[in-house]
Coordinates of C-alpha atoms in Angstrom, one line a residue:
X1 CA -37.6 57.0 -123.8
X2 CA -39.9 54.5 -125.5
X3 CA -40.4 55.0 -129.3
X4 CA -38.6 58.4 -129.2
X5 CA -41.2 59.8 -126.8
X6 CA -40.3 63.3 -125.5
X7 CA -41.6 64.1 -122.0
X8 CA -43.8 67.2 -121.8
X9 CA -44.4 70.1 -119.5
X10 CA -47.5 72.2 -120.3
X11 CA -48.1 75.7 -119.2
X12 CA -51.8 76.5 -119.1
X13 CA -55.3 75.5 -117.9
X14 CA -55.2 71.7 -117.6
X15 CA -58.8 71.5 -119.0
X16 CA -57.7 73.2 -122.2
X17 CA -54.4 71.2 -122.4
X18 CA -56.2 67.9 -121.9
X19 CA -58.7 68.6 -124.6
X20 CA -56.2 70.0 -127.1
X21 CA -53.1 67.7 -126.6
X22 CA -53.9 64.5 -124.8
X23 CA -55.4 61.6 -126.9
X24 CA -58.1 59.2 -125.8
X25 CA -56.8 56.3 -123.7
X26 CA -53.2 57.2 -123.9
X27 CA -52.2 57.5 -120.2
X28 CA -51.4 54.6 -117.8
X29 CA -51.4 56.4 -114.5
X30 CA -52.8 59.7 -113.3
X31 CA -52.0 61.3 -109.9
X32 CA -53.6 64.6 -109.0
X33 CA -53.4 66.7 -105.9
X34 CA -55.7 69.7 -106.8
X35 CA -55.1 72.6 -104.4
X36 CA -57.9 73.5 -102.1
X37 CA -58.2 75.8 -99.1
X38 CA -58.7 73.1 -96.5
X39 CA -57.7 75.5 -93.7
X40 CA -60.8 77.6 -94.3
X41 CA -63.7 76.9 -92.0
X42 CA -66.9 75.3 -93.3
X43 CA -68.6 78.5 -92.5
X44 CA -66.5 80.2 -95.2
X45 CA -66.5 77.3 -97.7
X46 CA -70.3 77.1 -97.6
X47 CA -71.1 80.8 -97.6
X48 CA -73.2 82.0 -100.5
X49 CA -71.2 84.4 -102.7
X50 CA -72.4 86.4 -105.7
X51 CA -70.5 88.2 -108.4
X52 CA -69.3 87.7 -111.9
X53 CA -65.5 87.7 -111.3
X54 CA -63.8 84.8 -113.1
X55 CA -61.8 83.4 -110.2
X56 CA -62.1 79.7 -110.7
X57 CA -58.5 79.3 -111.8
X58 CA -55.6 78.5 -109.5
X59 CA -52.9 81.1 -109.5
X60 CA -49.5 80.7 -107.8
X61 CA -50.3 79.9 -104.2
X62 CA -54.0 81.0 -104.2
X63 CA -55.6 77.7 -103.6
X64 CA -59.3 78.6 -103.4
X65 CA -61.8 78.3 -106.2
X66 CA -64.8 80.7 -106.1
X67 CA -68.2 80.6 -107.8
X68 CA -68.2 83.0 -110.7
X69 CA -68.8 83.0 -114.5
X70 CA -66.2 80.3 -115.2
X71 CA -67.7 77.8 -112.7
X72 CA -71.2 78.7 -114.0
X73 CA -70.1 77.9 -117.5
X74 CA -68.5 74.6 -116.4
X75 CA -71.7 73.7 -114.5
X76 CA -73.8 74.4 -117.6
X77 CA -71.5 72.3 -119.8
X78 CA -71.5 69.3 -117.5
X79 CA -75.3 69.4 -117.1
X80 CA -76.1 69.8 -120.8
X81 CA -73.2 67.7 -122.4
X82 CA -71.7 65.5 -119.7
X83 CA -72.5 62.0 -118.5
X84 CA -76.1 61.8 -117.3
X85 CA -75.2 60.4 -113.8
X86 CA -72.7 63.2 -113.3
X87 CA -75.2 65.8 -114.6
X88 CA -77.8 64.5 -112.1
X89 CA -75.3 64.5 -109.3
X90 CA -74.2 68.1 -109.8
X91 CA -77.8 69.4 -110.0
X92 CA -78.5 67.6 -106.7
X93 CA -75.3 69.0 -105.1
X94 CA -76.1 72.5 -106.2
X95 CA -79.6 72.2 -104.8
X96 CA -78.0 71.1 -101.5
X97 CA -74.9 73.3 -101.4
X98 CA -75.9 76.4 -103.3
X99 CA -73.3 78.5 -105.2
X100 CA -70.4 78.7 -102.8
X101 CA -66.7 77.8 -102.9
X102 CA -67.3 74.1 -102.3
X103 CA -69.7 73.9 -105.2
X104 CA -67.3 75.8 -107.5
X105 CA -64.5 73.4 -106.5
X106 CA -66.6 70.3 -107.2
X107 CA -67.9 71.7 -110.5
X108 CA -64.4 72.7 -111.8
X109 CA -63.1 69.3 -110.6
X110 CA -66.0 67.4 -112.3
X111 CA -65.4 68.8 -115.8
X112 CA -61.7 68.0 -115.5
X113 CA -62.2 64.5 -114.2
X114 CA -64.4 63.8 -117.2
X115 CA -61.4 64.6 -119.4
X116 CA -59.0 62.6 -117.2
X117 CA -61.4 59.6 -117.6
X118 CA -61.2 60.0 -121.3
X119 CA -57.4 60.0 -121.5
X120 CA -56.9 57.1 -119.1
X121 CA -56.2 53.7 -120.7
X122 CA -58.7 50.9 -120.1
X123 CA -56.0 49.3 -117.8
X124 CA -55.1 52.6 -116.1
X125 CA -55.5 53.9 -112.6
X126 CA -56.1 57.3 -111.1
X127 CA -55.2 58.5 -107.7
X128 CA -57.0 61.7 -106.4
X129 CA -55.3 63.2 -103.4
X130 CA -57.6 65.4 -101.1
X131 CA -58.4 65.9 -97.5
X132 CA -61.5 65.2 -95.4
X133 CA -62.9 68.7 -96.1
X134 CA -64.1 67.6 -99.6
X135 CA -63.2 63.9 -99.9
X136 CA -66.8 62.7 -99.4
X137 CA -68.1 64.9 -102.2
X138 CA -65.3 64.0 -104.5
X139 CA -66.0 60.3 -104.0
X140 CA -69.5 60.9 -105.3
X141 CA -68.1 62.7 -108.3
X142 CA -65.6 59.9 -109.0
X143 CA -68.4 57.3 -108.6
X144 CA -70.5 59.2 -111.2
X145 CA -67.6 59.3 -113.7
X146 CA -65.6 56.1 -113.2
X147 CA -68.4 54.0 -111.7
X148 CA -68.7 52.8 -108.1
X149 CA -67.6 49.3 -109.3
X150 CA -64.2 50.7 -110.3
X151 CA -63.5 52.2 -106.8
X152 CA -60.5 50.4 -105.5
X153 CA -59.3 52.0 -102.3
X154 CA -59.7 54.9 -100.0
X155 CA -56.1 55.3 -98.8
X156 CA -55.6 57.1 -95.6
X157 CA -52.3 58.9 -95.2
X158 CA -51.7 59.7 -91.6
X159 CA -48.9 61.8 -90.2
X160 CA -47.7 63.4 -87.0
X161 CA -46.2 66.8 -86.2
X162 CA -47.5 70.3 -86.4
X163 CA -50.1 72.0 -84.2
X164 CA -52.3 70.2 -81.8
X165 CA -56.0 71.1 -81.5
X166 CA -57.5 71.9 -78.1
X167 CA -61.2 71.8 -79.1
X168 CA -61.1 68.8 -81.6
X169 CA -59.1 65.7 -82.2
X170 CA -56.0 66.8 -84.2
X171 CA -56.6 66.6 -87.9
X172 CA -53.7 64.5 -89.1
X173 CA -54.6 62.7 -92.3
X174 CA -55.2 63.1 -96.0
X175 CA -57.4 60.9 -98.3
X176 CA -56.3 59.4 -101.6
X177 CA -59.1 58.0 -103.7
X178 CA -57.9 55.2 -106.1
X179 CA -60.1 54.2 -109.0
X180 CA -59.4 52.1 -112.1
X181 CA -60.8 52.7 -115.6
X182 CA -61.9 49.0 -115.9
X183 CA -61.6 45.6 -114.2
X184 CA -58.2 44.9 -115.7
X185 CA -55.5 47.2 -114.2
X186 CA -51.9 47.4 -113.4
X187 CA -51.1 46.7 -109.8
X188 CA -47.9 45.6 -108.0
X189 CA -48.2 45.0 -104.3
X190 CA -45.8 47.1 -102.2
X191 CA -44.3 45.2 -99.2
X192 CA -42.9 46.2 -95.9
X193 CA -40.8 44.1 -93.4
X194 CA -42.7 42.0 -90.9
X195 CA -42.6 43.2 -87.3
X196 CA -40.1 41.6 -85.0
X197 CA -43.0 39.8 -83.2
X198 CA -44.3 38.3 -86.4
X199 CA -40.8 37.2 -87.4
X200 CA -40.3 35.5 -84.1
X201 CA -43.6 33.6 -83.9
X202 CA -44.3 33.1 -87.6
X203 CA -47.8 32.7 -88.9
X204 CA -48.2 28.9 -88.7
X205 CA -50.0 28.9 -85.4
X206 CA -52.8 30.9 -86.7
X207 CA -52.8 30.2 -90.5
X208 CA -51.7 26.6 -90.5
X209 CA -48.5 24.8 -91.5
X210 CA -48.5 26.0 -95.1
X211 CA -48.8 29.7 -94.2
X212 CA -45.1 30.8 -94.2
X213 CA -43.7 34.2 -94.0
X214 CA -43.0 35.8 -97.4
X215 CA -39.4 36.7 -98.1
X216 CA -40.5 40.1 -99.5
X217 CA -42.5 41.0 -96.3
X218 CA -46.1 41.8 -95.8
X219 CA -48.3 43.8 -98.3
X220 CA -48.8 47.5 -97.3
X221 CA -52.6 48.1 -96.6
X222 CA -54.7 51.1 -97.5
X223 CA -53.6 53.1 -94.5
X224 CA -50.2 54.8 -94.9
X225 CA -48.4 56.8 -92.3
X226 CA -45.5 59.2 -91.9
X227 CA -43.1 59.7 -89.0
X228 CA -44.8 57.1 -86.8
X229 CA -42.8 55.4 -84.1
X230 CA -43.1 52.3 -82.0
X231 CA -44.6 53.1 -78.6
X232 CA -42.2 50.7 -76.8
X233 CA -38.9 51.0 -78.6
X234 CA -39.2 54.5 -80.1
X235 CA -37.9 53.4 -83.5
X236 CA -39.6 54.4 -86.8
X237 CA -42.1 51.9 -88.0
X238 CA -41.5 49.9 -91.1
X239 CA -43.4 51.3 -94.1
X240 CA -43.1 54.9 -93.0
X241 CA -43.4 57.6 -95.8
X242 CA -41.1 60.4 -95.3
X243 CA -43.0 63.7 -94.5
X244 CA -41.6 67.1 -95.4
X245 CA -41.9 68.5 -92.0
X246 CA -38.5 70.2 -91.4
X247 CA -37.9 73.6 -93.2
X248 CA -34.3 72.6 -93.7
X249 CA -35.1 69.3 -95.5
X250 CA -33.1 69.4 -98.8
X251 CA -36.2 68.0 -100.6
X252 CA -38.4 70.9 -99.5
X253 CA -38.7 73.6 -102.1
X254 CA -41.0 76.0 -100.3
X255 CA -44.1 75.0 -102.4
X256 CA -47.1 74.9 -100.0
X257 CA -48.7 71.8 -101.5
X258 CA -45.5 69.8 -102.1
X259 CA -45.7 66.1 -101.3
X260 CA -42.8 63.8 -100.4
X261 CA -41.1 61.7 -103.1
X262 CA -41.7 58.6 -101.0
X263 CA -45.4 59.0 -101.4
X264 CA -45.3 59.3 -105.2
X265 CA -42.7 56.5 -105.5
X266 CA -45.2 54.1 -103.7
X267 CA -48.0 55.1 -106.0
X268 CA -46.0 54.9 -109.3
X269 CA -44.4 51.6 -108.4
X270 CA -47.8 50.1 -107.5
X271 CA -49.8 51.2 -110.5
X272 CA -47.4 51.4 -113.5
X273 CA -44.5 49.7 -115.3
X274 CA -41.3 51.0 -116.8
X275 CA -42.1 52.9 -120.0
X276 CA -45.7 53.6 -119.0
X277 CA -47.0 57.2 -119.3
X278 CA -47.7 59.1 -116.0
X279 CA -49.8 62.3 -116.0
X280 CA -50.1 64.9 -113.2
X281 CA -52.5 67.7 -114.3
X282 CA -51.7 69.8 -111.1
X283 CA -48.0 69.1 -111.0
X284 CA -46.9 72.2 -108.9
X285 CA -43.2 71.8 -108.1
X286 CA -43.0 68.5 -110.0
X287 CA -42.6 65.7 -107.4
X288 CA -44.6 63.4 -109.7
X289 CA -42.5 64.0 -112.8
X290 CA -39.2 63.8 -110.9
X291 CA -40.2 60.4 -109.4
X292 CA -41.5 59.2 -112.8
X293 CA -38.3 60.1 -114.4
X294 CA -36.2 58.3 -111.7
X295 CA -38.4 55.2 -112.1
X296 CA -38.0 55.2 -116.0
X297 CA -41.6 56.2 -116.7
X298 CA -42.7 58.6 -119.4
X299 CA -44.4 61.7 -118.0
X300 CA -46.7 64.7 -118.7
X301 CA -46.9 67.6 -116.2
X302 CA -49.4 70.5 -116.4
X303 CA -49.6 73.6 -114.4
X304 CA -51.2 77.1 -114.8
X305 CA -48.4 79.1 -113.2
X306 CA -44.9 79.9 -114.5
X307 CA -43.5 79.6 -111.0
X308 CA -44.4 75.9 -111.1
X309 CA -42.8 75.4 -114.6
X310 CA -39.7 77.3 -113.4
X311 CA -39.4 75.2 -110.3
X312 CA -39.9 72.0 -112.2
X313 CA -37.3 72.8 -114.8
X314 CA -34.8 73.7 -112.2
X315 CA -35.6 70.6 -110.1
X316 CA -35.3 68.3 -113.1
X317 CA -31.9 69.7 -114.2
X318 CA -30.4 69.8 -110.7
X319 CA -31.6 66.3 -109.9
X320 CA -30.7 64.5 -113.1
X321 CA -28.1 66.7 -114.9
X322 CA -27.0 65.3 -118.2
X323 CA -28.9 62.0 -117.5
X324 CA -32.3 63.8 -117.8
X325 CA -34.5 62.4 -120.6
X326 CA -35.4 64.8 -123.4
X327 CA -38.5 66.9 -122.7
X328 CA -40.2 69.9 -124.1
X329 CA -42.2 72.8 -122.6
X330 CA -45.4 73.6 -124.4
X331 CA -47.5 76.8 -123.9
X332 CA -44.7 79.2 -122.9
X333 CA -43.5 82.0 -125.1
X334 CA -41.2 81.0 -127.9
X335 CA -40.4 84.4 -129.5
X336 CA -40.2 88.1 -128.4
X337 CA -43.7 88.8 -129.6
X338 CA -45.3 86.1 -127.4
X339 CA -43.0 87.1 -124.5
X340 CA -44.2 90.7 -124.8
X341 CA -47.8 89.5 -124.9
X342 CA -47.2 87.6 -121.6
X343 CA -45.6 90.6 -120.0
X344 CA -48.7 92.8 -121.0
X345 CA -51.1 90.1 -119.6
X346 CA -49.2 89.4 -116.3
X347 CA -45.9 90.9 -115.5
X348 CA -45.3 88.6 -112.5
X349 CA -45.8 85.5 -114.7
X350 CA -43.5 87.0 -117.3
X351 CA -40.9 87.4 -114.5
X352 CA -41.2 83.8 -113.4
X353 CA -41.0 82.6 -117.0
X354 CA -37.9 84.7 -117.6
X355 CA -36.2 83.2 -114.6
X356 CA -36.8 79.8 -116.0
X357 CA -34.8 80.7 -119.1
X358 CA -31.7 81.0 -117.0
X359 CA -32.6 78.2 -114.6
X360 CA -32.8 80.7 -111.7
X361 CA -34.8 80.0 -108.6
X362 CA -37.4 82.7 -107.9
X363 CA -36.8 84.9 -104.9
X364 CA -38.8 83.9 -101.8
X365 CA -39.8 87.5 -101.2
X366 CA -43.5 88.2 -101.2
X367 CA -45.0 89.3 -104.5
X368 CA -44.6 93.1 -104.8
X369 CA -41.7 93.3 -102.3
X370 CA -39.0 95.5 -103.9
X371 CA -35.7 94.0 -102.8
X372 CA -34.0 94.4 -106.2
X373 CA -33.8 90.6 -106.5
X374 CA -36.2 88.5 -108.6
X375 CA -34.1 85.3 -108.6
X376 CA -31.0 83.5 -107.6
X377 CA -28.5 81.1 -109.2
X378 CA -25.9 79.3 -107.0
X379 CA -22.7 77.6 -108.2
X380 CA -19.6 76.0 -106.8
X381 CA -16.1 76.8 -108.0
X382 CA -13.7 76.0 -105.1
X383 CA -12.9 73.0 -102.9
X384 CA -14.5 74.6 -99.8
X385 CA -18.0 73.6 -100.9
X386 CA -19.4 77.0 -100.2
X387 CA -21.7 78.2 -102.9
X388 CA -21.3 81.4 -104.8
X389 CA -24.3 83.6 -105.5
X390 CA -25.7 85.2 -108.7
X391 CA -28.6 87.7 -108.3
X392 CA -31.0 88.1 -111.2
X393 CA -33.3 91.0 -112.0
X394 CA -36.0 90.9 -114.7
X395 CA -37.5 94.0 -116.4
X396 CA -40.3 94.0 -118.9
X397 CA -40.7 97.8 -119.3
X398 CA -38.5 100.8 -120.0
X399 CA -34.9 100.3 -118.9
X400 CA -32.1 102.7 -118.3
X401 CA -28.6 103.0 -116.9
X402 CA -29.8 103.9 -113.3
X403 CA -31.1 100.3 -113.1
X404 CA -27.7 98.9 -113.8
X405 CA -26.2 101.1 -111.1
X406 CA -28.9 99.9 -108.7
X407 CA -28.0 96.3 -109.5
X408 CA -24.4 96.9 -108.6
X409 CA -25.6 98.0 -105.2
X410 CA -27.7 94.9 -104.8
X411 CA -24.7 92.7 -105.7
X412 CA -22.6 94.4 -103.0
X413 CA -25.4 94.1 -100.4
X414 CA -26.0 90.4 -101.2
X415 CA -22.3 89.6 -101.6
X416 CA -23.1 88.2 -105.0
X417 CA -20.2 87.7 -107.4
X418 CA -22.3 88.1 -110.6
X419 CA -25.4 90.1 -111.4
X420 CA -27.7 89.3 -114.3
X421 CA -30.1 91.9 -115.8
X422 CA -32.8 90.4 -118.0
X423 CA -34.7 92.8 -120.2
X424 CA -37.5 92.6 -122.7
X425 CA -36.5 95.9 -124.2
X426 CA -33.2 96.5 -126.0
X427 CA -30.6 98.0 -123.5
X428 CA -29.2 101.4 -124.1
X429 CA -25.5 102.1 -124.9
X430 CA -24.9 103.7 -121.4
X431 CA -26.3 100.5 -119.8
X432 CA -23.8 98.4 -121.8
X433 CA -20.9 100.7 -120.9
X434 CA -21.9 100.6 -117.2
X435 CA -22.0 96.8 -117.2
X436 CA -18.6 96.5 -118.9
X437 CA -17.1 98.9 -116.3
X438 CA -18.0 96.4 -113.5
X439 CA -15.1 94.2 -114.6
X440 CA -14.8 90.5 -114.3
X441 CA -15.1 87.7 -111.7
X442 CA -12.0 85.5 -111.9
X443 CA -12.3 82.2 -109.9
X444 CA -9.3 81.4 -107.8
X445 CA -9.3 77.8 -108.7
X446 CA -10.1 78.2 -112.4
X447 CA -6.9 79.8 -113.8
X448 CA -7.4 81.9 -116.9
X449 CA -11.2 81.9 -116.6
X450 CA -13.1 85.1 -116.2
X451 CA -16.8 86.0 -116.3
X452 CA -18.4 89.5 -116.5
X453 CA -19.4 90.7 -113.1
X454 CA -22.6 92.3 -114.5
X455 CA -24.3 90.7 -117.5
X456 CA -27.2 92.1 -119.5
X457 CA -29.3 89.6 -121.5
X458 CA -32.3 90.4 -123.6
X459 CA -35.2 88.0 -123.9
X460 CA -34.5 87.6 -127.6
X461 CA -30.9 86.6 -126.9
X462 CA -32.0 84.0 -124.3
X463 CA -34.6 82.6 -126.7
X464 CA -31.8 82.3 -129.3
X465 CA -29.6 80.2 -126.9
X466 CA -27.5 82.7 -125.1
X467 CA -26.9 81.9 -121.4
X468 CA -25.5 83.3 -118.2
X469 CA -21.7 83.1 -118.0
X470 CA -20.4 81.6 -114.8
X471 CA -18.2 78.6 -113.7
X472 CA -19.9 75.3 -114.4
X473 CA -18.4 72.0 -113.4

């Protein structure tokens, strides 16, 4: 990367990360898709709610922000210390909306957008992805922070598929608000092929003899679409953005707010150059950073959940392998003491972080479901192309030999060739003996190679570089 830059994944609240780590005017392009419960009805979003619970943080897949102490503090900070136009706007919005989910969402977004404006270069661009539930309010907030004169586009991303409403027109589009920091900005037009009719008749009849068809095609406008077809021929229209509609799509990771790589590729190509720095402060499963890496941009990703960090690390390594640019993870535990602190604070987040240490995918089971499996690792070791399975368990409390015996049963049930037991506490001698007694997995096509059927790894060992033993091509 440029000048020895090391790409960065941050675990934590993006407001804190932006303030502590990201310098003024250092970022070329920002894309953010802040989660919001757009499926909730307006009656719910605008309902007055009281209480002091600090719930204005996004956790895992809980994508609603509520009014509480944290949003009250953010509101007070913006009004007393923020830009005057933004302070005036938030006061007016509170007078109009009251203290409900929508006001909490706008307040928590406003304080973060102030920081995003600070870190964006004078030639930079920001894309804010939302839906019609809140886009009109967010545009007011963006106008107050970036200035209405720096508004560039309201991009409409339309798509087909899914349910069809019977009482209203089907809601089938998102809104992407594009603003620049200043008048000078990076922009590269994105082209699509001309229609067959345009290619046949040309443009000279309408535009005159000097208006010829461009060899690169016609610029894509500010309405984008996915999965649209020609009414007459049934073929996909040129300029389609792939939509993650099929549950079997290999790109789909099961993350509810995941966006297609095609969408991010269009944005990154249009508003940045190779070597530029791209920031996604709500990076979720990491589509922005994967596309930025592929397009040779530098990148920063921030998320408040370890499941997101785990998914991103797995996705980066599985996509790029040894060609992956160097990167570092900041904010996650680096020693047993900080790992123990995470476990005491949130055992589920500890579990997700631990799975990331061995590049295991989290189980899709609902939180709290006791299936004996916290994560999976798949590998290939024979010409058939059929993957072999490793099941992973994570324990942060007291451990004993009965848990190793239980893991053996899970391996048999799941037809897994290897079981991995990750523990924060030191395993007992009977646990070690029981694991050794499980024997070895010997790949048929890897003569002389053998790997313990049941492996116990402590957090301290993993932090010191020890890894799961299994066939790797």
